[in-house]
Each structure stands twice: as C-alpha cells, then as structure tokens.
Short mmCIF file of C-alpha atoms in Angstrom, two decimals:
data_model
loop_
_atom_site.label_atom_id
_atom_site.label_comp_id
_atom_site.label_asym_id
_atom_site.label_seq_id
_atom_site.Cartn_x
_atom_site.Cartn_y
_atom_site.Cartn_z
CA MET A 23 48.59 42.99 -14.47
CA LYS A 24 52.38 42.81 -14.82
CA LEU A 25 52.68 44.10 -11.27
CA LEU A 26 50.39 41.32 -10.04
CA TYR A 27 52.55 38.68 -11.77
CA LEU A 28 55.68 40.21 -10.24
CA VAL A 29 54.10 40.18 -6.77
CA ILE A 30 53.08 36.52 -7.20
CA GLY A 31 56.57 35.67 -8.49
CA ASP A 32 58.19 37.39 -5.51
CA ILE A 33 55.89 35.61 -3.05
CA ARG A 34 56.81 32.27 -4.66
CA PHE A 35 60.49 33.18 -4.33
CA GLN A 36 60.00 34.09 -0.67
CA ILE A 37 58.20 30.80 0.02
CA LYS A 38 60.88 28.80 -1.83
CA TYR A 39 63.73 30.37 0.15
CA GLY A 40 62.08 29.87 3.50
CA PHE A 41 60.84 33.38 4.40
CA TYR A 42 57.32 32.16 5.15
CA PHE A 43 58.64 29.21 7.15
CA LEU A 44 61.00 31.51 9.03
CA TYR A 45 58.22 33.90 9.95
CA ALA A 46 55.85 31.07 10.86
CA VAL A 47 58.47 30.00 13.43
CA PHE A 48 58.99 33.58 14.63
CA SER A 49 55.22 34.21 14.85
CA VAL A 50 54.87 31.20 17.15
CA LEU A 51 57.84 32.41 19.17
CA TYR A 52 56.46 35.95 19.51
CA ILE A 53 53.06 34.59 20.50
CA ILE A 54 54.67 32.44 23.22
CA ILE A 55 56.66 35.45 24.49
CA LEU A 56 53.54 37.64 24.62
CA VAL A 57 51.52 34.93 26.38
CA LEU A 58 54.23 34.62 29.04
CA LEU A 59 54.48 38.38 29.71
CA PRO A 60 52.51 40.17 32.46
CA GLN A 61 49.21 41.68 31.26
CA ASN A 62 50.27 45.31 31.85
CA THR A 63 53.29 45.02 29.51
CA ILE A 64 51.58 43.35 26.54
CA LYS A 65 50.59 46.53 24.69
CA THR A 66 54.15 47.91 24.75
CA ALA A 67 55.67 44.48 24.03
CA THR A 68 53.38 43.93 21.02
CA ALA A 69 54.36 47.28 19.50
CA LEU A 70 58.05 46.60 20.29
CA LEU A 71 58.06 43.15 18.67
CA ILE A 72 56.12 44.25 15.58
CA PHE A 73 58.17 47.43 15.08
CA THR A 74 61.58 45.76 15.49
CA ASP A 75 60.86 42.74 13.30
CA PRO A 76 57.97 42.40 10.84
CA SER A 77 57.94 46.14 10.10
CA VAL A 78 61.63 46.34 9.25
CA PHE A 79 62.58 42.88 8.03
CA GLY A 80 62.38 44.04 4.39
CA LEU A 81 65.39 46.27 5.05
CA ILE A 82 67.54 43.25 5.93
CA PHE A 83 66.20 40.79 3.39
CA MET A 84 66.10 43.13 0.39
CA GLY A 85 69.92 43.02 0.08
CA SER A 86 70.07 39.25 -0.12
CA ILE A 87 67.11 39.07 -2.55
CA VAL A 88 68.44 41.69 -4.96
CA GLN A 89 72.04 40.44 -4.88
CA PHE A 90 70.87 36.87 -5.41
CA GLU A 91 68.84 38.00 -8.44
CA ILE A 92 71.89 39.77 -9.84
CA THR A 93 74.18 36.72 -9.29
CA GLU A 94 71.64 34.32 -10.80
CA LYS A 95 71.16 36.67 -13.81
CA THR A 96 67.43 36.95 -13.01
CA PHE A 97 67.82 40.71 -12.97
CA ASP A 98 69.34 40.68 -16.48
CA SER A 99 66.27 38.79 -17.72
CA LEU A 100 63.93 41.25 -16.02
CA CYS A 101 65.73 44.18 -17.64
CA ILE A 102 64.98 42.92 -21.15
CA ALA A 103 61.44 41.85 -20.20
CA PRO A 104 58.62 44.35 -20.85
CA ILE A 105 58.44 45.54 -17.24
CA ARG A 106 59.10 49.00 -15.88
CA PRO A 107 61.43 49.79 -12.96
CA VAL A 108 58.39 50.95 -11.00
CA ASP A 109 56.78 47.48 -11.41
CA TYR A 110 59.98 45.81 -10.23
CA LEU A 111 60.20 48.08 -7.17
CA PHE A 112 56.54 47.76 -6.16
CA GLY A 113 56.49 44.01 -6.84
CA LYS A 114 59.10 43.61 -4.13
CA LEU A 115 57.61 46.20 -1.75
CA ILE A 116 54.07 44.82 -1.93
CA SER A 117 55.12 41.17 -1.50
CA LEU A 118 57.34 41.92 1.50
CA SER A 119 54.72 44.21 3.07
CA LEU A 120 52.12 41.49 2.70
CA LEU A 121 54.29 39.06 4.67
CA SER A 122 54.92 41.75 7.32
CA TRP A 123 51.20 42.42 7.60
CA ILE A 124 50.31 38.71 7.91
CA VAL A 125 52.90 38.18 10.66
CA GLY A 126 51.93 41.38 12.49
CA MET A 127 48.24 40.57 12.42
CA LEU A 128 48.78 36.96 13.48
CA VAL A 129 50.90 37.93 16.47
CA GLY A 130 48.78 40.96 17.37
CA LEU A 131 45.42 39.24 17.12
CA ILE A 132 46.36 35.96 18.79
CA ALA A 133 48.45 37.13 21.71
CA GLY A 134 49.00 40.88 21.50
CA ASP A 135 47.12 43.97 22.45
CA ILE A 136 46.01 46.00 19.41
CA PRO A 137 44.49 49.36 20.43
CA ASN A 138 43.13 50.07 16.92
CA LEU A 139 43.16 47.58 14.05
CA PHE A 140 43.19 50.26 11.32
CA TRP A 141 46.19 52.20 12.68
CA PHE A 142 48.00 48.96 13.51
CA SER A 143 47.64 47.70 9.91
CA VAL A 144 48.60 51.05 8.38
CA ALA A 145 51.71 51.24 10.61
CA ILE A 146 52.94 47.75 9.66
CA ILE A 147 52.41 48.28 5.92
CA ALA A 148 53.87 51.81 5.92
CA GLY A 149 56.87 50.71 8.02
CA SER A 150 57.54 47.74 5.81
CA MET A 151 57.24 49.84 2.62
CA ILE A 152 59.65 52.53 3.86
CA PHE A 153 62.29 50.17 5.25
CA SER A 154 62.09 47.82 2.23
CA ALA A 155 62.50 50.78 -0.15
CA VAL A 156 65.57 51.89 1.81
CA GLY A 157 66.85 48.29 1.63
CA MET A 158 66.41 48.40 -2.15
CA ILE A 159 68.46 51.62 -2.38
CA PHE A 160 71.41 50.10 -0.50
CA ALA A 161 71.08 46.68 -2.17
CA PHE A 162 71.82 48.23 -5.57
CA ARG A 163 74.64 50.40 -4.26
CA THR A 164 76.66 47.53 -2.73
CA ASP A 165 78.13 44.48 -4.43
CA THR A 166 78.56 42.01 -1.54
CA LEU A 167 76.26 41.04 1.30
CA ASN A 168 78.78 42.02 3.96
CA LYS A 169 78.98 45.52 2.42
CA PHE A 170 75.18 45.68 2.31
CA PHE A 171 74.89 44.82 6.00
CA LEU A 172 77.48 47.43 6.88
CA SER A 173 75.61 50.06 4.91
CA ILE A 174 72.28 49.43 6.67
CA VAL A 175 73.67 49.47 10.21
CA PRO A 176 73.29 53.28 10.58
CA ILE A 177 69.72 53.03 9.22
CA MET A 178 68.91 50.35 11.76
CA ILE A 179 70.40 52.35 14.63
CA PHE A 180 69.02 55.78 13.77
CA GLY A 181 65.79 54.45 12.27
CA MET A 182 64.82 52.12 15.05
CA ILE A 183 66.17 53.38 18.38
CA PRO A 184 64.01 56.57 18.46
CA GLY A 185 60.96 54.42 17.65
CA VAL A 186 61.75 52.07 20.53
CA LEU A 187 62.35 55.00 22.91
CA HIS A 188 58.99 56.50 21.90
CA LEU A 189 57.32 53.41 23.37
CA PHE A 190 58.56 54.57 26.77
CA ASP A 191 57.24 58.07 26.09
CA ILE A 192 60.55 59.75 26.78
CA LEU A 193 61.07 61.73 23.57
CA PRO A 194 60.17 65.38 22.93
CA TRP A 195 57.04 66.03 20.77
CA TRP A 196 58.95 67.13 17.67
CA MET A 197 60.47 63.66 17.33
CA ILE A 198 57.15 62.70 15.70
CA PHE A 199 58.80 63.90 12.48
CA HIS A 200 61.13 60.89 12.72
CA PRO A 201 59.75 58.01 10.59
CA GLY A 202 60.36 55.34 13.26
CA VAL A 203 58.57 57.43 15.91
CA ALA A 204 55.66 58.14 13.53
CA ILE A 205 55.27 54.42 12.78
CA VAL A 206 55.28 53.53 16.49
CA GLU A 207 52.75 56.32 17.17
CA MET A 208 50.37 54.63 14.72
CA LEU A 209 51.12 51.13 16.07
CA ILE A 210 50.03 52.19 19.55
CA SER A 211 47.22 54.35 18.11
CA GLY A 212 48.57 57.38 19.93
CA SER A 213 46.91 60.79 20.16
CA GLN A 214 49.00 62.09 17.23
CA ALA A 215 48.26 59.16 14.89
CA ILE A 216 46.81 61.38 12.12
CA VAL A 217 49.87 63.67 12.17
CA ALA A 218 52.04 60.53 12.21
CA LEU A 219 50.23 59.22 9.11
CA ILE A 220 50.90 62.43 7.15
CA ILE A 221 54.57 62.38 8.18
CA THR A 222 54.88 58.69 7.30
CA LEU A 223 53.35 59.34 3.86
CA LEU A 224 55.93 62.07 3.23
CA TRP A 225 58.76 59.69 4.21
CA MET A 226 57.24 57.01 1.97
CA VAL A 227 57.20 59.35 -1.03
CA LEU A 228 60.85 60.28 -0.39
CA ALA A 229 61.92 56.63 0.04
CA PHE A 230 60.01 55.53 -3.10
CA TRP A 231 61.46 58.38 -5.15
CA VAL A 232 65.10 57.59 -4.22
CA ALA A 233 64.53 53.82 -4.57
CA LEU A 234 62.89 54.27 -7.96
CA SER A 235 65.68 56.43 -9.34
CA THR A 236 68.22 53.84 -8.06
CA VAL A 237 66.33 51.01 -9.79
CA ARG A 238 65.93 53.12 -12.96
CA ASN A 239 69.68 53.77 -13.07
CA ARG A 240 70.39 50.07 -12.68
CA PHE A 241 67.84 49.10 -15.34
CA GLY A 242 69.40 51.65 -17.69
CA ARG A 243 72.90 50.33 -17.02
CA GLU A 244 71.90 46.68 -17.56
CA GLU A 245 70.02 47.54 -20.76
CA GLY A 246 73.15 49.31 -21.98
CA ASP A 247 75.28 46.26 -21.14
CA ASN A 248 72.86 43.91 -22.86
CA ARG A 249 72.94 45.90 -26.05
CA MET B 28 100.35 25.03 8.89
CA LYS B 29 101.67 27.38 6.20
CA ALA B 30 98.71 26.51 3.98
CA ILE B 31 96.28 27.21 6.81
CA LEU B 32 97.84 30.61 7.50
CA THR B 33 97.78 31.48 3.79
CA SER B 34 94.12 30.49 3.64
CA PHE B 35 93.39 32.60 6.74
CA ARG B 36 95.17 35.56 5.10
CA MET B 37 92.85 35.04 2.12
CA LEU B 38 89.87 35.28 4.47
CA LEU B 39 91.26 38.48 6.03
CA LYS B 40 91.78 39.97 2.57
CA GLN B 41 88.19 39.21 1.60
CA LEU B 42 86.84 40.63 4.87
CA SER B 43 88.93 43.79 4.54
CA LYS B 44 87.72 44.24 0.94
CA ASP B 45 84.13 44.22 2.25
CA GLY B 46 85.02 46.65 5.04
CA MET B 47 83.98 43.92 7.47
CA LEU B 48 87.42 43.65 9.05
CA ILE B 49 87.26 47.19 10.40
CA VAL B 50 83.79 46.50 11.74
CA LEU B 51 84.97 43.32 13.45
CA MET B 52 87.80 45.30 15.05
CA PHE B 53 85.76 48.29 16.23
CA VAL B 54 82.18 47.16 16.79
CA PRO B 55 82.93 44.98 19.85
CA ILE B 56 84.63 48.04 21.40
CA LEU B 57 81.77 50.38 20.42
CA ALA B 58 79.24 47.85 21.72
CA GLY B 59 81.30 47.65 24.91
CA PHE B 60 81.19 51.43 25.34
CA PHE B 61 77.43 51.45 24.69
CA PHE B 62 76.78 48.66 27.19
CA ARG B 63 79.11 50.12 29.84
CA PHE B 64 78.02 53.75 29.63
CA GLY B 65 74.86 53.89 27.47
CA ILE B 66 72.81 51.34 29.42
CA PRO B 67 73.31 53.00 32.85
CA TYR B 68 72.51 56.36 31.20
CA LEU B 69 69.32 54.94 29.68
CA GLU B 70 68.49 53.39 33.05
CA GLY B 71 68.62 56.88 34.57
CA ILE B 72 66.24 58.28 31.94
CA ILE B 73 63.81 55.35 32.05
CA THR B 74 63.61 55.10 35.85
CA GLN B 75 62.96 58.84 36.04
CA ALA B 76 60.29 58.73 33.32
CA MET B 77 58.58 55.67 34.79
CA ALA B 78 59.06 56.75 38.44
CA GLN B 79 60.68 53.44 39.38
CA THR B 80 63.87 52.69 41.32
CA SER B 81 65.22 50.19 38.81
CA VAL B 82 64.27 48.86 35.39
CA LEU B 83 67.39 47.82 33.47
CA SER B 84 69.81 47.45 36.39
CA ASP B 85 68.19 44.17 37.45
CA TYR B 86 69.38 42.75 34.14
CA TYR B 87 72.96 44.05 34.00
CA LEU B 88 74.27 40.48 34.13
CA LEU B 89 72.12 39.68 31.08
CA PHE B 90 73.65 42.65 29.22
CA ASP B 91 77.11 41.28 30.11
CA LEU B 92 76.14 37.90 28.70
CA PHE B 93 75.04 39.56 25.46
CA LEU B 94 78.35 41.40 25.38
CA ALA B 95 80.19 38.06 25.72
CA THR B 96 78.14 36.64 22.85
CA ILE B 97 78.17 39.58 20.40
CA THR B 98 81.85 39.27 19.40
CA PRO B 99 81.90 35.54 18.55
CA TYR B 100 78.47 35.84 16.90
CA MET B 101 79.65 38.68 14.66
CA PHE B 102 82.83 36.82 13.73
CA CYS B 103 80.87 33.67 12.94
CA PHE B 104 78.31 35.59 10.85
CA ALA B 105 80.95 37.37 8.75
CA VAL B 106 82.96 34.16 8.24
CA THR B 107 79.84 32.15 7.35
CA MET B 108 78.79 34.69 4.72
CA THR B 109 82.30 34.50 3.22
CA MET B 110 82.15 30.69 3.29
CA LEU B 111 78.74 30.71 1.55
CA ASP B 112 80.18 33.06 -1.06
CA GLU B 113 83.12 30.69 -1.57
CA TYR B 114 80.72 27.75 -1.78
CA ASP B 115 78.56 29.54 -4.41
CA LYS B 116 81.68 30.23 -6.47
CA HIS B 117 82.94 26.60 -6.03
CA ILE B 118 86.13 27.88 -4.38
CA ILE B 119 85.82 25.46 -1.42
CA GLY B 120 85.94 22.42 -3.69
CA HIS B 121 89.13 23.69 -5.28
CA LEU B 122 90.77 24.62 -1.98
CA THR B 123 90.14 21.26 -0.32
CA ILE B 124 92.07 19.33 -2.99
CA THR B 125 95.14 21.53 -2.45
CA PRO B 126 97.65 20.87 0.40
CA LEU B 127 95.28 22.91 2.57
CA THR B 128 92.85 19.92 2.82
CA LYS B 129 89.27 20.04 4.06
CA ASN B 130 90.26 20.15 7.74
CA GLY B 131 92.78 22.88 7.02
CA TYR B 132 90.07 24.93 5.32
CA ILE B 133 87.75 24.52 8.33
CA ILE B 134 90.53 25.49 10.75
CA SER B 135 91.48 28.53 8.65
CA ARG B 136 87.87 29.73 8.52
CA LEU B 137 86.23 28.67 11.77
CA GLY B 138 89.08 27.55 14.06
CA ILE B 139 91.33 30.63 13.96
CA SER B 140 88.34 33.01 13.92
CA THR B 141 86.97 31.33 17.03
CA ILE B 142 90.27 31.65 18.89
CA ILE B 143 90.49 35.35 17.97
CA SER B 144 86.84 36.01 18.89
CA PHE B 145 87.38 34.23 22.23
CA LEU B 146 90.33 36.48 23.06
CA VAL B 147 88.49 39.63 21.92
CA SER B 148 85.38 38.79 23.93
CA LEU B 149 87.58 38.14 27.00
CA LEU B 150 89.01 41.65 26.66
CA VAL B 151 85.66 43.29 25.89
CA VAL B 152 83.91 41.74 28.91
CA THR B 153 86.88 42.51 31.17
CA PHE B 154 86.83 46.22 30.28
CA PHE B 155 83.13 46.88 29.71
CA SER B 156 81.11 44.55 31.95
CA LEU B 157 78.43 46.05 34.16
CA THR B 158 78.79 43.40 36.88
CA GLU B 159 81.70 41.75 38.71
CA TRP B 160 83.18 38.68 36.98
CA THR B 161 85.67 36.21 38.44
CA LEU B 162 88.48 35.16 36.07
CA GLY B 163 87.26 31.54 36.03
CA LYS B 164 83.70 32.50 35.16
CA LEU B 165 84.91 34.95 32.52
CA ILE B 166 87.09 32.37 30.71
CA CYS B 167 84.40 29.70 31.01
CA VAL B 168 81.58 31.86 29.58
CA CYS B 169 83.67 33.37 26.77
CA PHE B 170 84.94 29.91 25.81
CA LEU B 171 81.41 28.49 25.77
CA THR B 172 79.92 31.34 23.72
CA SER B 173 82.79 31.03 21.20
CA VAL B 174 82.24 27.26 20.88
CA LEU B 175 78.51 27.85 20.53
CA CYS B 176 79.14 30.24 17.66
CA ILE B 177 81.16 27.58 15.78
CA GLY B 178 78.04 25.42 16.00
CA VAL B 179 75.86 28.30 14.77
CA ALA B 180 78.25 29.01 11.86
CA MET B 181 78.27 25.33 10.85
CA PHE B 182 74.47 25.22 11.11
CA ILE B 183 74.00 28.30 8.88
CA PHE B 184 76.49 26.97 6.33
CA THR B 185 74.92 23.49 6.29
CA LYS B 186 71.29 24.53 6.00
CA SER B 187 71.72 27.24 3.33
CA ARG B 188 71.87 26.63 -0.39
CA ASN B 189 72.73 30.27 -1.08
CA LYS B 190 73.08 33.65 0.64
CA VAL B 191 69.33 34.36 0.69
CA GLU B 192 68.76 31.20 2.67
CA GLY B 193 71.90 32.04 4.65
CA ILE B 194 70.28 35.22 5.96
CA ALA B 195 67.03 33.40 6.74
CA VAL B 196 68.86 30.58 8.57
CA ALA B 197 71.08 33.10 10.40
CA LYS B 198 67.96 34.80 11.67
CA LEU B 199 66.43 31.48 12.62
CA SER B 200 69.59 30.46 14.47
CA GLY B 201 69.29 33.67 16.48
CA ILE B 202 66.58 31.82 18.43
CA VAL B 203 69.43 29.99 20.17
CA MET B 204 70.26 33.30 21.87
CA LEU B 205 66.84 33.24 23.50
CA GLY B 206 68.25 30.78 26.02
CA LEU B 207 70.31 33.61 27.56
CA ILE B 208 67.14 35.51 28.51
CA VAL B 209 65.12 32.60 29.91
CA PRO B 210 66.69 32.20 33.40
CA PHE B 211 66.21 35.93 34.01
CA PHE B 212 62.50 35.99 33.19
CA LEU B 213 61.14 32.50 33.83
CA SER B 214 61.23 30.81 37.20
CA GLY B 215 60.25 27.30 38.21
CA ASN B 216 60.43 24.18 36.10
CA VAL B 217 58.97 25.80 32.98
CA GLN B 218 62.39 27.33 32.24
CA PHE B 219 63.85 23.85 31.66
CA LEU B 220 61.78 23.66 28.45
CA PHE B 221 64.67 25.69 27.03
CA GLY B 222 67.24 23.19 28.35
CA LEU B 223 68.10 22.06 24.82
CA PHE B 224 69.66 25.49 24.19
CA PRO B 225 73.32 25.71 25.31
CA THR B 226 72.75 29.42 25.96
CA PHE B 227 70.19 28.58 28.64
CA TRP B 228 72.85 26.67 30.61
CA ILE B 229 75.46 29.36 29.97
CA ALA B 230 73.14 31.97 31.52
CA ARG B 231 72.17 29.64 34.37
CA LEU B 232 75.85 29.01 35.04
CA THR B 233 76.39 32.71 35.71
CA ILE B 234 73.39 32.93 38.05
CA GLU B 235 73.78 29.65 39.96
CA THR B 236 77.19 28.02 39.86
CA ASP B 237 75.97 24.45 40.43
CA ILE B 238 77.45 21.22 39.11
CA LEU B 239 74.27 20.48 37.07
CA SER B 240 74.77 23.61 34.97
CA TYR B 241 78.42 22.70 34.25
CA VAL B 242 77.55 19.13 33.23
CA MET B 243 74.57 20.22 31.14
CA VAL B 244 76.33 23.06 29.35
CA ILE B 245 79.11 20.71 28.20
CA THR B 246 76.70 17.89 27.28
CA VAL B 247 74.29 20.12 25.34
CA SER B 248 77.10 22.03 23.53
CA VAL B 249 78.86 18.80 22.47
CA ALA B 250 75.53 17.30 21.34
CA TRP B 251 74.79 20.42 19.24
CA ILE B 252 78.21 20.46 17.59
CA MET B 253 78.11 16.71 16.87
CA GLY B 254 74.58 16.98 15.48
CA VAL B 255 75.47 19.87 13.18
CA LYS B 256 78.80 18.31 12.15
CA ILE B 257 77.11 15.40 10.34
CA GLY B 258 75.33 17.73 7.89
CA PHE B 259 78.37 20.03 7.68
CA ASP B 260 80.69 17.17 6.66
CA ARG B 261 78.16 16.03 4.07
CA LYS B 262 77.98 19.50 2.53
CA MET B 263 81.79 19.91 2.54
CA ALA B 264 82.10 16.58 0.73
CA GLN B 265 79.83 17.76 -2.12
#
C-alpha cells in the first residue's frame, strides 16, 4: 500500500514538473517523424526512437528528481517516514517505467511497427527499470547536476551505442549479453528474444541490488543526521 | 569590466568544481575526432553490412552542422544549469545589486561564454569537418549557432522554476535542433513548415546559398531572441 502511495506521489510530481507534457510533445513529434519515413524503415526507426528515448529517459531524469528532493528536504522527510528504502526505489522505478511504457505504446501503436506487443512492452519496461536504477545509483553519488550528467555520459555511450548498432545487425552473437543489445533484441522481437529476456532479468537484478544498497546507505546516513 | 571578469571567473570556478570545465575543453575535440574518423569508419561497416554504396556519406554536411552546434549547445547547457543553481540559491538577486549590475551578470554568464563557444566551434569545424567549408560560410554558421544557443539558454532559464524543470525544458528545447535535419530529409514546400526554427534556415543556408535563406535566418533568429528576452528580463527582475 505504501508503495502504491509512493508511485502515485511520484506520478503527481512528474505531472507537476512537466514530464507528462514533455513526453506528450515528444510522442507527437515521434509520430510525425515515423509517418514521414519510408515504409521499409519504420520497424528499425520505431525501435531506434523507443530505445534511445522512452526506454532510457529515467537515467537522465533520475538525477534531477533525486537532487531536487534532497535540496527541498523532501528526502529528509521520507527518511523519518515509515517507508523502506526498497519502497522509495521501486516507487520511482515503477512511476518512470509507466511513463516510458505509455509513450512507447502510443508511438508504436499509432505510427510505428511493433512486431510483437508482448516483447515490445517487456523491452520498454525492462529498459526503463534498468536505466532508471542506474540513474538512481549515480544521483546519490553526486552532489550537483553537472556532476551527475558527467557521471552518466559513459553509461549513455557504452549502454546505448551497442544497442543502436544491433539494429543494423552488425554485432557478433555474444553481444546479446550486453543489456542494451538484449533490450533491442526484445524490442524488435528477434530470434533470441527469450535469451535476451533472461539476460535482461540478470542485469535488472544487478542494477536493483546496487541501487538498493546505495539508497539504503543514504537512508542510514540521513537517519543518523536526523538523530 | 573588472566586475564582469570577476563574475566570469566565479562561473569558471563553479564549472571547474563540477568537473564541467574539463568536459567543455575536451568534449568538442573528442566529438570532432569521432565525427571526423568514427563516422567514415562506421560508414564502411554499415555499407558493407547493408550491401549499399553509401548510407551516411550523403549526410556528411549534416554531421558537420551538428559539430558546429554541439560546442555552443554544451556551453549554453552548462552555463544555464549554473544560472538555475544561482537562481535557486538567490545569488543572482544579490549579484545584480552590486557594481556588476544585471547586464553585467548576463554578459559574464551568456555573453563571454558565447564568444568562447563561437571561437571553439570555429576551430573544431575547421579541423574536423567531413566536407569542404569556405571561410565565409564557416564564420556565418558558427556565429548563427552560437547566437541560437544564447536564445536556447535564455529560454531554458526563463521557463524553469528549478533544475528538474530545467532538464525537462532543455530536452524540449532540443526540438529546435530538428530544423537542422529537415532540409536533408524533406523536399518540396512541406519543409517550410519548419521555417520558424532558425536551425532550418541555418541548414538551408549551407545547402543553397540564396538571399532568402540569409534574410530568413537573421529575421527568425532576431525574432526568437526578442521573444525569449521579454520573459528572461521579467525573471531577472524578480
């Protein structure tokens, strides 16, 4: 129940600070782009757009959300409230993944080419969860937004470029172990989608584990300060 | 002038504390290397894999335009985030009642940064462009992209109440960059739907050097800056 309240609270926050408006604008833009593209490129373009934006936007926005909560002392209040670090983490991950999924489905269903609805949905949610969890890790380890952006640059480069290259089918088979490649494999409903799902789940567990221990540390430190 | 330089030194100190200064110094060069050598390398791999004669090489001029825009855009983003931070902490209000004045603050943050980013983007495009550029076209495009980024910085600062909104507005303002792509992918009159974007005319200027593009790029850029300036002045006065 607490988790549900946290998710609702985070969604309200995201609406208030324009995330939903922003992605309404971008959804329209992506739909226009896909409508204008030649028919034979739509499948690749849909996967490219969804992978490079809705799937990973949590990585970029997590820093600003967390640092804003720290500056506004919201985080201090949450630390003394009866919520667990795991609720805090999943409140953020679920709310951001929901927005990613809505945007991905809107764009994909209206103008894109979705080979398989199940794999497409799983890929967006899994991608968003992993990248948002990584965003959470770096958000708590940096104290200014500029530092946060610097810290996520390598993640963006090494996390996304292999995924994009996989769309052109130019990577060796073993690159499926890369999380970005595995997510793209599911987005396009490739022949190795089941393997990709298992690999993505393993990456998710790793990302959640590191993110949770980072949040736990921070909760512990704030509780200590508040005492 | 002394106050402006002191205020600019303050900005540099803040940026170097964040590690952003090093990024601003090296990323344009790294991006240049990637565009100059990485893109042709990728072109080789992609054309071979797709059994085509050219895929990316048709758009080398577009990559050059992105290269000319990256440097001022990065400078404007870093400076805007610092300005939003200063606004949140009420530092701007204090600075503008010192001998620095409001205009001095704006010059120390946006003016000097724009001049530096203009010079850096001139150098980056000169050394790393994939296509041939005449000196006139080079100066013109780099000047226009730098001016455009002042407008973007003012827009982000004006429309954001805090850093969270700053990131959202920065992303939204990235739509302006879409204008660079349009002349390369859309033909006929439909492309003029993007005529309100200065970037559309900047890109068109590099493809077709006609008088219409020159007139429009100046008109649209001035209109953008003037439009954004009203809200910017209002926020600075708060």
